[in-house]
């Protein structure tokens, strides 16, 4: 990918992460915003939205780091197992392990009521549902059925790792952030896995155009010398 297209790719990832987090916060953290509106504190209200936009943008940076780490891991996995089919089965096992880990070691210790389990259940459905939707979309876009598992792996395993890391440093309102931070990570990761081929193709096109311009200048220079 060319630097210009990489900047575009990173920019839109940041914008998506920020916007999704800002919108999600209005729904999930309405109790945080409501007093500002009730007291007519519009500036504080807008400042809170901007703060959540920045938080989402920060999550997008983490998601970008995770994405490029995944691309490296995927290539290493294919090289180690020397079979895309075998590597896909390994990814399926890892997906199952991560989902079990989330339920048993992440959700269960914090679920004290049936309501907590309902919330955690919804978040798990959102995670898996977004992964399935993105994987199906990826298959349709590429016409390559084998990308289904690798996309599911990225959307479930890598997003979960980013999610857990993002929550580690938070001590206050941890339950709120468990719900809130999932959405920008999912949105940015879906954007990255679906749109990377477009930016790679654009980069290839830009390189060809640049090469053609160079050849044209060389030919023009030779003609001028003649």
mmCIF file of C-alpha atoms in Angstrom:
data_model
loop_
_atom_site.group_PDB
_atom_site.id
_atom_site.type_symbol
_atom_site.label_atom_id
_atom_site.label_comp_id
_atom_site.label_asym_id
_atom_site.label_seq_id
_atom_site.Cartn_x
_atom_site.Cartn_y
_atom_site.Cartn_z
ATOM 1 C CA UNK A 1 0.000 0.000 0.000
ATOM 2 C CA UNK A 2 1.296 3.466 -0.872
ATOM 3 C CA UNK A 3 1.800 6.002 1.904
ATOM 4 C CA UNK A 4 -1.003 8.204 0.565
ATOM 5 C CA UNK A 5 -3.509 5.352 0.564
ATOM 6 C CA UNK A 6 -2.312 4.145 3.956
ATOM 7 C CA UNK A 7 -2.979 7.642 5.351
ATOM 8 C CA UNK A 8 -6.489 7.578 3.843
ATOM 9 C CA UNK A 9 -7.064 4.087 5.236
ATOM 10 C CA UNK A 10 -5.903 5.103 8.731
ATOM 11 C CA UNK A 11 -7.839 8.384 8.614
ATOM 12 C CA UNK A 12 -11.166 6.749 7.835
ATOM 13 C CA UNK A 13 -10.545 4.090 10.481
ATOM 14 C CA UNK A 14 -10.057 6.848 13.065
ATOM 15 C CA UNK A 15 -13.186 8.703 11.906
ATOM 16 C CA UNK A 16 -15.305 5.540 11.986
ATOM 17 C CA UNK A 17 -14.056 4.596 15.448
ATOM 18 C CA UNK A 18 -14.730 8.074 16.803
ATOM 19 C CA UNK A 19 -18.201 8.433 15.282
ATOM 20 C CA UNK A 20 -19.358 4.953 16.296
ATOM 21 C CA UNK A 21 -18.169 5.450 19.868
ATOM 22 C CA UNK A 22 -19.778 8.898 20.091
ATOM 23 C CA UNK A 23 -23.127 7.594 18.850
ATOM 24 C CA UNK A 24 -22.955 4.453 20.999
ATOM 25 C CA UNK A 25 -22.152 6.556 24.068
ATOM 26 C CA UNK A 26 -25.302 8.625 23.531
ATOM 27 C CA UNK A 27 -27.321 5.412 23.902
ATOM 28 C CA UNK A 28 -25.296 3.463 26.449
ATOM 29 C CA UNK A 29 -24.242 6.428 28.611
ATOM 30 C CA UNK A 30 -27.338 8.620 28.295
ATOM 31 C CA UNK A 31 -27.382 9.019 32.083
ATOM 32 C CA UNK A 32 -23.992 10.713 31.714
ATOM 33 C CA UNK A 33 -25.259 13.194 29.094
ATOM 34 C CA UNK A 34 -28.776 13.837 30.413
ATOM 35 C CA UNK A 35 -27.810 16.153 33.317
ATOM 36 C CA UNK A 36 -25.961 18.471 30.932
ATOM 37 C CA UNK A 37 -29.032 18.856 28.726
ATOM 38 C CA UNK A 38 -31.360 19.157 31.717
ATOM 39 C CA UNK A 39 -29.242 22.027 33.077
ATOM 40 C CA UNK A 40 -28.813 23.676 29.689
ATOM 41 C CA UNK A 41 -25.062 23.048 29.711
ATOM 42 C CA UNK A 42 -24.693 22.675 25.947
ATOM 43 C CA UNK A 43 -20.944 23.307 25.904
ATOM 44 C CA UNK A 44 -20.361 20.551 28.463
ATOM 45 C CA UNK A 45 -22.684 18.265 26.496
ATOM 46 C CA UNK A 46 -20.708 18.809 23.285
ATOM 47 C CA UNK A 47 -17.435 18.408 25.189
ATOM 48 C CA UNK A 48 -18.619 15.018 26.462
ATOM 49 C CA UNK A 49 -19.455 13.927 22.899
ATOM 50 C CA UNK A 50 -16.043 15.074 21.689
ATOM 51 C CA UNK A 51 -14.382 13.199 24.546
ATOM 52 C CA UNK A 52 -16.158 10.000 23.526
ATOM 53 C CA UNK A 53 -15.199 10.642 19.893
ATOM 54 C CA UNK A 54 -11.555 10.877 20.970
ATOM 55 C CA UNK A 55 -11.942 7.677 23.001
ATOM 56 C CA UNK A 56 -13.295 5.891 19.924
ATOM 57 C CA UNK A 57 -10.473 7.292 17.806
ATOM 58 C CA UNK A 58 -8.001 5.919 20.346
ATOM 59 C CA UNK A 59 -9.650 2.509 20.094
ATOM 60 C CA UNK A 60 -9.314 2.707 16.312
ATOM 61 C CA UNK A 61 -5.551 3.112 16.649
ATOM 62 C CA UNK A 62 -5.455 -0.027 18.787
ATOM 63 C CA UNK A 63 -7.606 -1.802 16.196
ATOM 64 C CA UNK A 64 -5.218 -0.785 13.417
ATOM 65 C CA UNK A 65 -2.252 -2.160 15.346
ATOM 66 C CA UNK A 66 -4.183 -5.382 15.925
ATOM 67 C CA UNK A 67 -5.068 -5.633 12.239
ATOM 68 C CA UNK A 68 -1.503 -5.418 10.999
ATOM 69 C CA UNK A 69 -0.423 -7.869 13.714
ATOM 70 C CA UNK A 70 -3.133 -10.240 12.454
ATOM 71 C CA UNK A 71 -1.908 -9.966 8.839
ATOM 72 C CA UNK A 72 1.532 -11.058 10.015
ATOM 73 C CA UNK A 73 0.090 -13.862 12.176
ATOM 74 C CA UNK A 74 -2.047 -15.124 9.298
ATOM 75 C CA UNK A 75 0.949 -15.400 6.993
ATOM 76 C CA UNK A 76 3.020 -17.091 9.693
ATOM 77 C CA UNK A 77 0.176 -19.534 10.383
ATOM 78 C CA UNK A 78 -0.109 -20.499 6.719
ATOM 79 C CA UNK A 79 3.668 -20.978 6.489
ATOM 80 C CA UNK A 80 3.868 -23.076 9.673
ATOM 81 C CA UNK A 81 0.992 -25.430 8.876
ATOM 82 C CA UNK A 82 1.747 -25.403 5.127
ATOM 83 C CA UNK A 83 -1.931 -25.844 4.408
ATOM 84 C CA UNK A 84 -4.642 -23.217 4.364
ATOM 85 C CA UNK A 85 -7.225 -25.874 5.279
ATOM 86 C CA UNK A 86 -5.278 -26.979 8.358
ATOM 87 C CA UNK A 87 -4.668 -23.372 9.390
ATOM 88 C CA UNK A 88 -8.411 -22.698 9.071
ATOM 89 C CA UNK A 89 -9.162 -25.599 11.425
ATOM 90 C CA UNK A 90 -6.657 -24.201 13.912
ATOM 91 C CA UNK A 91 -8.415 -20.839 13.677
ATOM 92 C CA UNK A 92 -11.791 -22.475 14.336
ATOM 93 C CA UNK A 93 -10.393 -24.075 17.504
ATOM 94 C CA UNK A 94 -8.954 -20.722 18.628
ATOM 95 C CA UNK A 95 -12.303 -19.008 18.001
ATOM 96 C CA UNK A 96 -14.055 -21.537 20.255
ATOM 97 C CA UNK A 97 -11.383 -21.190 22.964
ATOM 98 C CA UNK A 98 -11.656 -17.392 22.963
ATOM 99 C CA UNK A 99 -15.464 -17.452 23.165
ATOM 100 C CA UNK A 100 -15.331 -19.884 26.081
ATOM 101 C CA UNK A 101 -12.705 -17.708 27.761
ATOM 102 C CA UNK A 102 -14.909 -14.621 27.397
ATOM 103 C CA UNK A 103 -17.918 -16.340 28.972
ATOM 104 C CA UNK A 104 -16.150 -18.271 31.738
ATOM 105 C CA UNK A 105 -13.298 -15.965 32.741
ATOM 106 C CA UNK A 106 -14.480 -12.496 31.669
ATOM 107 C CA UNK A 107 -18.262 -12.419 31.968
ATOM 108 C CA UNK A 108 -19.002 -14.976 34.687
ATOM 109 C CA UNK A 109 -16.945 -13.298 37.472
ATOM 110 C CA UNK A 110 -18.761 -9.996 36.935
ATOM 111 C CA UNK A 111 -22.269 -11.376 36.407
ATOM 112 C CA UNK A 112 -24.062 -11.064 39.734
ATOM 113 C CA UNK A 113 -27.657 -10.936 38.492
ATOM 114 C CA UNK A 114 -29.755 -12.287 35.649
ATOM 115 C CA UNK A 115 -29.727 -8.786 34.178
ATOM 116 C CA UNK A 116 -25.937 -8.879 33.972
ATOM 117 C CA UNK A 117 -26.104 -12.125 32.031
ATOM 118 C CA UNK A 118 -28.654 -10.601 29.661
ATOM 119 C CA UNK A 119 -26.318 -7.683 28.931
ATOM 120 C CA UNK A 120 -23.300 -9.938 28.497
ATOM 121 C CA UNK A 121 -25.346 -12.269 26.322
ATOM 122 C CA UNK A 122 -26.355 -9.381 24.072
ATOM 123 C CA UNK A 123 -22.724 -8.264 23.769
ATOM 124 C CA UNK A 124 -21.662 -11.805 22.849
ATOM 125 C CA UNK A 125 -24.393 -11.959 20.211
ATOM 126 C CA UNK A 126 -23.248 -8.598 18.835
ATOM 127 C CA UNK A 127 -19.642 -9.833 18.662
ATOM 128 C CA UNK A 128 -20.452 -13.120 16.939
ATOM 129 C CA UNK A 129 -23.196 -11.596 14.772
ATOM 130 C CA UNK A 130 -20.899 -8.838 13.515
ATOM 131 C CA UNK A 131 -18.206 -11.427 12.809
ATOM 132 C CA UNK A 132 -20.581 -13.620 10.797
ATOM 133 C CA UNK A 133 -21.995 -10.652 8.859
ATOM 134 C CA UNK A 134 -18.512 -9.345 8.036
ATOM 135 C CA UNK A 135 -17.250 -12.790 7.023
ATOM 136 C CA UNK A 136 -20.194 -13.358 4.665
ATOM 137 C CA UNK A 137 -19.702 -9.890 3.176
ATOM 138 C CA UNK A 138 -16.003 -10.639 2.676
ATOM 139 C CA UNK A 139 -16.781 -13.882 0.848
ATOM 140 C CA UNK A 140 -19.228 -12.083 -1.448
ATOM 141 C CA UNK A 141 -16.736 -9.321 -2.176
ATOM 142 C CA UNK A 142 -13.790 -11.634 -2.914
ATOM 143 C CA UNK A 143 -15.643 -14.698 -4.256
ATOM 144 C CA UNK A 144 -13.247 -16.765 -2.122
ATOM 145 C CA UNK A 145 -15.049 -19.088 0.344
ATOM 146 C CA UNK A 146 -11.854 -19.874 2.267
ATOM 147 C CA UNK A 147 -11.700 -16.297 3.650
ATOM 148 C CA UNK A 148 -14.806 -17.009 5.752
ATOM 149 C CA UNK A 149 -12.864 -18.624 8.610
ATOM 150 C CA UNK A 150 -9.953 -16.178 8.588
ATOM 151 C CA UNK A 151 -12.360 -13.228 8.691
ATOM 152 C CA UNK A 152 -14.310 -14.820 11.545
ATOM 153 C CA UNK A 153 -11.033 -15.398 13.375
ATOM 154 C CA UNK A 154 -10.004 -11.780 12.988
ATOM 155 C CA UNK A 155 -13.380 -10.384 13.995
ATOM 156 C CA UNK A 156 -13.789 -12.654 17.037
ATOM 157 C CA UNK A 157 -10.302 -13.416 18.343
ATOM 158 C CA UNK A 158 -8.431 -10.225 17.505
ATOM 159 C CA UNK A 159 -11.351 -7.961 18.442
ATOM 160 C CA UNK A 160 -11.717 -9.807 21.766
ATOM 161 C CA UNK A 161 -8.025 -9.360 22.564
ATOM 162 C CA UNK A 162 -8.220 -5.651 21.749
ATOM 163 C CA UNK A 163 -11.393 -5.389 23.827
ATOM 164 C CA UNK A 164 -9.784 -7.027 26.869
ATOM 165 C CA UNK A 165 -6.639 -4.895 26.571
ATOM 166 C CA UNK A 166 -8.731 -1.722 26.310
ATOM 167 C CA UNK A 167 -10.576 -2.598 29.509
ATOM 168 C CA UNK A 168 -7.496 -3.468 31.558
ATOM 169 C CA UNK A 169 -6.639 0.089 32.476
ATOM 170 C CA UNK A 170 -10.129 1.063 33.564
ATOM 171 C CA UNK A 171 -11.251 0.842 37.165
ATOM 172 C CA UNK A 172 -14.328 3.111 37.124
ATOM 173 C CA UNK A 173 -17.613 2.280 35.391
ATOM 174 C CA UNK A 174 -16.083 -0.935 34.082
ATOM 175 C CA UNK A 175 -19.498 -2.398 33.165
ATOM 176 C CA UNK A 176 -20.298 0.658 31.054
ATOM 177 C CA UNK A 177 -17.030 0.424 29.158
ATOM 178 C CA UNK A 178 -17.463 -3.316 28.617
ATOM 179 C CA UNK A 179 -20.465 -2.461 26.461
ATOM 180 C CA UNK A 180 -19.218 0.816 25.007
ATOM 181 C CA UNK A 181 -15.751 -0.100 23.735
ATOM 182 C CA UNK A 182 -16.887 -3.154 21.797
ATOM 183 C CA UNK A 183 -18.715 -1.134 19.134
ATOM 184 C CA UNK A 184 -15.877 1.049 17.794
ATOM 185 C CA UNK A 185 -13.544 -1.954 17.734
ATOM 186 C CA UNK A 186 -16.026 -4.012 15.727
ATOM 187 C CA UNK A 187 -16.768 -1.153 13.333
ATOM 188 C CA UNK A 188 -13.110 -0.351 12.676
ATOM 189 C CA UNK A 189 -12.122 -3.995 12.294
ATOM 190 C CA UNK A 190 -14.976 -4.645 9.857
ATOM 191 C CA UNK A 191 -13.904 -1.595 7.849
ATOM 192 C CA UNK A 192 -10.283 -2.750 7.774
ATOM 193 C CA UNK A 193 -10.877 -6.356 6.740
ATOM 194 C CA UNK A 194 -13.415 -5.370 4.066
ATOM 195 C CA UNK A 195 -11.735 -2.292 2.620
ATOM 196 C CA UNK A 196 -8.058 -3.297 2.624
ATOM 197 C CA UNK A 197 -8.300 -4.897 -0.871
ATOM 198 C CA UNK A 198 -9.769 -1.651 -2.254
ATOM 199 C CA UNK A 199 -6.870 0.436 -0.937
ATOM 200 C CA UNK A 200 -4.321 -2.151 -2.110
ATOM 201 C CA UNK A 201 -5.866 -2.093 -5.591
ATOM 202 C CA UNK A 202 -5.836 1.694 -5.605
ATOM 203 C CA UNK A 203 -2.184 1.664 -4.563
ATOM 204 C CA UNK A 204 -1.337 -0.707 -7.415
ATOM 205 C CA UNK A 205 -3.203 1.541 -9.844
ATOM 206 C CA UNK A 206 -1.363 4.609 -8.528
ATOM 207 C CA UNK A 207 2.006 2.882 -8.965
ATOM 208 C CA UNK A 208 1.174 1.947 -12.556
ATOM 209 C CA UNK A 209 0.119 5.515 -13.336
ATOM 210 C CA UNK A 210 3.314 6.826 -11.766
ATOM 211 C CA UNK A 211 5.399 4.412 -13.814
ATOM 212 C CA UNK A 212 3.567 5.453 -16.982
ATOM 213 C CA UNK A 213 4.239 9.129 -16.224
ATOM 214 C CA UNK A 214 7.919 8.377 -15.679
ATOM 215 C CA UNK A 215 8.136 6.533 -18.982
ATOM 216 C CA UNK A 216 6.320 9.384 -20.719
ATOM 217 C CA UNK A 217 8.779 11.923 -19.287
ATOM 218 C CA UNK A 218 11.759 9.809 -20.352
ATOM 219 C CA UNK A 219 10.370 9.480 -23.877
ATOM 220 C CA UNK A 220 9.674 13.202 -24.017
ATOM 221 C CA UNK A 221 13.229 13.917 -22.849
ATOM 222 C CA UNK A 222 14.686 11.602 -25.529
ATOM 223 C CA UNK A 223 12.530 13.255 -28.198
ATOM 224 C CA UNK A 224 13.679 16.712 -27.076
ATOM 225 C CA UNK A 225 17.349 15.628 -27.221
ATOM 226 C CA UNK A 226 16.864 14.216 -30.696
#
